[in-house]
GROMACS .gro file of C-alpha atoms in nm:
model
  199
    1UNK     CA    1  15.241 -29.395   5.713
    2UNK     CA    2  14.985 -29.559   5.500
    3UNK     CA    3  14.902 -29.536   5.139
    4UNK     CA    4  14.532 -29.457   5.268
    5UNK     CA    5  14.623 -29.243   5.523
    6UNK     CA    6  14.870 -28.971   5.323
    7UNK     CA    7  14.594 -29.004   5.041
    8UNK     CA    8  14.334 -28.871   5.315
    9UNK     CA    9  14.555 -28.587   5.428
   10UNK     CA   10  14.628 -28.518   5.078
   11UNK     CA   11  14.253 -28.501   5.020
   12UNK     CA   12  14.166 -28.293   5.338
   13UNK     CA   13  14.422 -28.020   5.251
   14UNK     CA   14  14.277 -27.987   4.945
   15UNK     CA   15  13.935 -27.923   5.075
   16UNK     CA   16  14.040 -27.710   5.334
   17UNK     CA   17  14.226 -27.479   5.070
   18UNK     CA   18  13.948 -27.501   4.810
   19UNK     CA   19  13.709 -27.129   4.765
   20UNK     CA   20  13.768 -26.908   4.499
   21UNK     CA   21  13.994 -27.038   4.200
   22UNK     CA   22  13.976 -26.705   4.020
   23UNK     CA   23  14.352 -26.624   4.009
   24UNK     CA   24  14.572 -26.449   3.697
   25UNK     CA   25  14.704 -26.697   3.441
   26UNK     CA   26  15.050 -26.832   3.581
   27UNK     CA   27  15.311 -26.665   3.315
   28UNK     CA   28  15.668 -26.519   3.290
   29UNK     CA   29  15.805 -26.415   3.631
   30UNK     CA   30  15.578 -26.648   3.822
   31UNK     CA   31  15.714 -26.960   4.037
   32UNK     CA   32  15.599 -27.270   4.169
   33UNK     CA   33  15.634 -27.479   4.529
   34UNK     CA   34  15.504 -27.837   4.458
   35UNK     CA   35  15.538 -28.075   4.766
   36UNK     CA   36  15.405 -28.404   4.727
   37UNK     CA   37  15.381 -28.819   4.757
   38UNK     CA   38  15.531 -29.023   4.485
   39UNK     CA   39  15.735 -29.307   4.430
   40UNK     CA   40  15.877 -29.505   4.132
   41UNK     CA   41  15.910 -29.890   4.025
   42UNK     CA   42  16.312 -29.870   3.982
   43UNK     CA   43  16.466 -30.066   4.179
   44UNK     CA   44  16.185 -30.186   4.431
   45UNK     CA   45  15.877 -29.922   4.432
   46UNK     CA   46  16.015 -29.721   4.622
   47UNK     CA   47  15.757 -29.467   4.837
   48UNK     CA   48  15.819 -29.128   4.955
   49UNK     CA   49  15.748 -28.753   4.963
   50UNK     CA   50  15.875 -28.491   4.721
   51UNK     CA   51  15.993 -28.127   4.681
   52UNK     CA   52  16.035 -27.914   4.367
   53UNK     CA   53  16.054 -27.531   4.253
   54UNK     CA   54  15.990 -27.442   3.944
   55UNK     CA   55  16.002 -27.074   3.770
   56UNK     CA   56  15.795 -26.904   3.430
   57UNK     CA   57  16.113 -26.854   3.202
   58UNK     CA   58  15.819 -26.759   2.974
   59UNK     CA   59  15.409 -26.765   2.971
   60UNK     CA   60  15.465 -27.137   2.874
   61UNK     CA   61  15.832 -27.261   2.950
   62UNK     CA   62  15.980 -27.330   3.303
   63UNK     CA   63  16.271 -27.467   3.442
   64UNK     CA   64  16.358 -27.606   3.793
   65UNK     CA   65  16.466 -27.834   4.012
   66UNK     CA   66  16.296 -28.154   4.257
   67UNK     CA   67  16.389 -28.416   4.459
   68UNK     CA   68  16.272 -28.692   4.700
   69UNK     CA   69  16.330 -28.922   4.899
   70UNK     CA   70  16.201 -29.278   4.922
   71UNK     CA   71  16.159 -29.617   5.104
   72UNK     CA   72  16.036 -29.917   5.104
   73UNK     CA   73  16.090 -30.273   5.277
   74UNK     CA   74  16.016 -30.618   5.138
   75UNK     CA   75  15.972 -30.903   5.319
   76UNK     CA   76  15.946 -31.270   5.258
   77UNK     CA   77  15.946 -31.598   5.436
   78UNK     CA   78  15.882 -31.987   5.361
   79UNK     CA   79  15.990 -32.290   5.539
   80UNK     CA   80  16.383 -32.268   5.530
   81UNK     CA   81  16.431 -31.860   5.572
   82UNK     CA   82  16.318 -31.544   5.644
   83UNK     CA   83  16.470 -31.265   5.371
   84UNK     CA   84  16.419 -30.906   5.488
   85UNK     CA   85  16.540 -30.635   5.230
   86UNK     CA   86  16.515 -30.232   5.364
   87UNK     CA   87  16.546 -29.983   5.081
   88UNK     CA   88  16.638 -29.585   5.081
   89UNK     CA   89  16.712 -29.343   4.802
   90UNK     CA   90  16.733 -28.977   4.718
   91UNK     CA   91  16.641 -28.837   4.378
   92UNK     CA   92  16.735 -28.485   4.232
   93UNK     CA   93  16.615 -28.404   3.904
   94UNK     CA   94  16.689 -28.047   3.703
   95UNK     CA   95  16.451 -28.012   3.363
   96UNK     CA   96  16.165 -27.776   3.220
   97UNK     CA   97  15.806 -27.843   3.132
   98UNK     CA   98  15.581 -27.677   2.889
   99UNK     CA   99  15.213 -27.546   3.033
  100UNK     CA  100  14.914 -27.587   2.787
  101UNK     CA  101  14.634 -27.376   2.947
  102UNK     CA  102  14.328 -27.520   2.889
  103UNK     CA  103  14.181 -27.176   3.109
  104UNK     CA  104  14.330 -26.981   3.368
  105UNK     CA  105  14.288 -27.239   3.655
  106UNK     CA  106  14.352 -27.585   3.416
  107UNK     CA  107  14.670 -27.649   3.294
  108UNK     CA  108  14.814 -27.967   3.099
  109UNK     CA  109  15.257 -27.973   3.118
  110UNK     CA  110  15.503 -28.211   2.975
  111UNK     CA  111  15.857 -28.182   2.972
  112UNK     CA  112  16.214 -28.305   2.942
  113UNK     CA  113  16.470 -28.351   3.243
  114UNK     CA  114  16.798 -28.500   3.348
  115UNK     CA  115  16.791 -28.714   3.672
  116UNK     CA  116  17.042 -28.887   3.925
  117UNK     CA  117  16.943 -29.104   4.226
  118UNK     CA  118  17.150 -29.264   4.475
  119UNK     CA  119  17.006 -29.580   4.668
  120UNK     CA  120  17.137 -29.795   4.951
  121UNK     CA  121  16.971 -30.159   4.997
  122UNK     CA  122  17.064 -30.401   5.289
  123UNK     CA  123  16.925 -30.753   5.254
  124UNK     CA  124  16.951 -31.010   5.577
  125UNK     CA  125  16.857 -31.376   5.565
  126UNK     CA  126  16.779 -31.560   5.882
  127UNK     CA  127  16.761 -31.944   5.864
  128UNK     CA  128  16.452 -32.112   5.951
  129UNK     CA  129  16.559 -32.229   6.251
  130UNK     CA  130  16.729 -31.955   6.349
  131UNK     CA  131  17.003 -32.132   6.493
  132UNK     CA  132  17.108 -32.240   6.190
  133UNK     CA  133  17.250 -31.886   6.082
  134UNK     CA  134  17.193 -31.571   5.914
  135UNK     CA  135  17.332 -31.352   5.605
  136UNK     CA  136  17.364 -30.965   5.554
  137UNK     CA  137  17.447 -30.807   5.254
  138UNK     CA  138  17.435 -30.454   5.145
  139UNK     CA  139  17.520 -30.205   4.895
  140UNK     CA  140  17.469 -29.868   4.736
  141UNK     CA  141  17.329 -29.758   4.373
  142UNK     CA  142  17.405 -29.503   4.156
  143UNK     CA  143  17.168 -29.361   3.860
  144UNK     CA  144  17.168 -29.113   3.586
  145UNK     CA  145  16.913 -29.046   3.327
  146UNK     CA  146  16.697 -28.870   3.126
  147UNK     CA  147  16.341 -28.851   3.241
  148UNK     CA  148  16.046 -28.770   3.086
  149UNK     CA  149  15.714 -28.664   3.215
  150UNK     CA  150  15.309 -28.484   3.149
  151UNK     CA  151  15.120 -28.382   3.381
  152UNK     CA  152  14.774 -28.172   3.514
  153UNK     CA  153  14.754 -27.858   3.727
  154UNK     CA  154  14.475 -27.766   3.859
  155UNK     CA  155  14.428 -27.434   4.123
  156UNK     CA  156  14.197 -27.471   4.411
  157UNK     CA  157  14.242 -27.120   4.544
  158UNK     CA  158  14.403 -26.815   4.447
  159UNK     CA  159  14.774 -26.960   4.530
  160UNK     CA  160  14.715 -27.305   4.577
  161UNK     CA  161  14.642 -27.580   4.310
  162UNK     CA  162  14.692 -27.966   4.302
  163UNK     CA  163  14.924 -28.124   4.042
  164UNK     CA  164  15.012 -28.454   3.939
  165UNK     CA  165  15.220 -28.639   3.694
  166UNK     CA  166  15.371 -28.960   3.545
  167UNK     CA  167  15.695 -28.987   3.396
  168UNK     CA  168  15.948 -29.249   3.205
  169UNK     CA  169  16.291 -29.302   3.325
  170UNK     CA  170  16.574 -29.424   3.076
  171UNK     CA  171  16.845 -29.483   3.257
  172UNK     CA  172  17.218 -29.578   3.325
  173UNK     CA  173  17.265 -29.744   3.699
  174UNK     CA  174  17.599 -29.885   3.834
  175UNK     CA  175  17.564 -30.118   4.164
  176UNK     CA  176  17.801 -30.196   4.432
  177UNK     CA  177  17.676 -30.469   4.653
  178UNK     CA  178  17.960 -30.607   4.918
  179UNK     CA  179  18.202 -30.753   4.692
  180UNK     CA  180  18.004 -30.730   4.390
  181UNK     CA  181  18.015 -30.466   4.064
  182UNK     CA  182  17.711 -30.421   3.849
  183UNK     CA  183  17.582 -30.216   3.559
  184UNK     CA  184  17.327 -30.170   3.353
  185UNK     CA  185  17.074 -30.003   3.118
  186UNK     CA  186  16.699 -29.953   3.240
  187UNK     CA  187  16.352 -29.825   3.206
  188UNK     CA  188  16.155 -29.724   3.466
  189UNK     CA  189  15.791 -29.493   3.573
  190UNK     CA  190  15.752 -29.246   3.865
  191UNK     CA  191  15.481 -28.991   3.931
  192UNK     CA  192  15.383 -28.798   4.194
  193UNK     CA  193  15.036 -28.591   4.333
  194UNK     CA  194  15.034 -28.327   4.557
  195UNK     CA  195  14.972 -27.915   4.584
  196UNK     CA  196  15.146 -27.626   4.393
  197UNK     CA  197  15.199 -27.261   4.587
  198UNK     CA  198  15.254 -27.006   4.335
  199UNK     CA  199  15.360 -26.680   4.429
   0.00000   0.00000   0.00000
């Protein structure tokens, strides 16, 4: 599905569900549904959808948990090979995220969390001409880190609002690829955009 396309749907929900905003304040007790599109640049901008559920701890303070999941696929050719590279990972992150109402419908949040990721990449090269041979390699990915993040939320109806935010990643990632052991220290952004149900 298209960059375009999802952004459209995104868009047309939103219409659909806009009306009345007038709402109570989200506070204490209250929790959150945010599904949305994201993606991140670590290792190879990844695209994908997202789920998270957040609670009110306090009238400012929550705490919850997201994930994702992500693809992508790269492709590249010139005149001695073709290089294909398919990409797929999972995300989970656990952290909190402090709401700034600007009124009762207009929120800014930022907040700290811990994140892990596991990817899987498979790579093939195919000689140019074809005969000539191929090569597949693959492998898997682990991550850990802390991530960092603000963000805007913004209610178009009495349960529904959009959000969106933008985050760092520092993190620690260890790499097996076929016969092959890597690790390393990174930085990296991801964000997401989509609608909040509170309830």
């Amino acid at each position: 599905m298209s960059r375009m396309l999802v952004t459209a749907i995104l868009i047309g929900l939103a219409v659909s569900l806009a009306g009345s905003a007038r709402a109570d304040r989200l506070g204490k007790g209250r929790s959150l549904l945010e599904i949305g599109i994201g993606g991140h640049s670590e290792p190879t901008n990844e695209l994908g959808g997202q789920l998270g559920y957040f609670r009110f701890l306090s009238d400012q303070w929550t705490l919850g948990v997201s994930g994702g999941y992500y693809v992508n696929r790269l492709k590249s050719e010139n005149s001695a090979y073709i290089q294909t590279v398919n990409t797929h990972s999972f995300t989970i992150r656990v952290g909190g995220d402090r709401y700034a109402f600007i009124n009762d419908d207009v929120a800014l949040y930022a907040g700290p969390g811990v994140l892990w990721a596991r990817g899987h990449d498979k790579s093939e090269v195919v000689a140019i001409p074809p005969t000539v041979g191929s090569a597949t390699s693959e492998g898997d990915e682990d991550v850990v880190g802390f991530n960092g993040r603000i963000g805007m939320y913004a209610r178009l109806s009495e349960s529904a609002a959009l959000y969106g935010h933008i985050g760092q990643v520092l993190s620690h990632s260890s790499q097996d690829f076929s016969a092959s052991k890597f690790s390393s220290w990174s930085n990296s952004l991801e964000g997401s955009v989509g609608l909040a149900f509170d309830f």
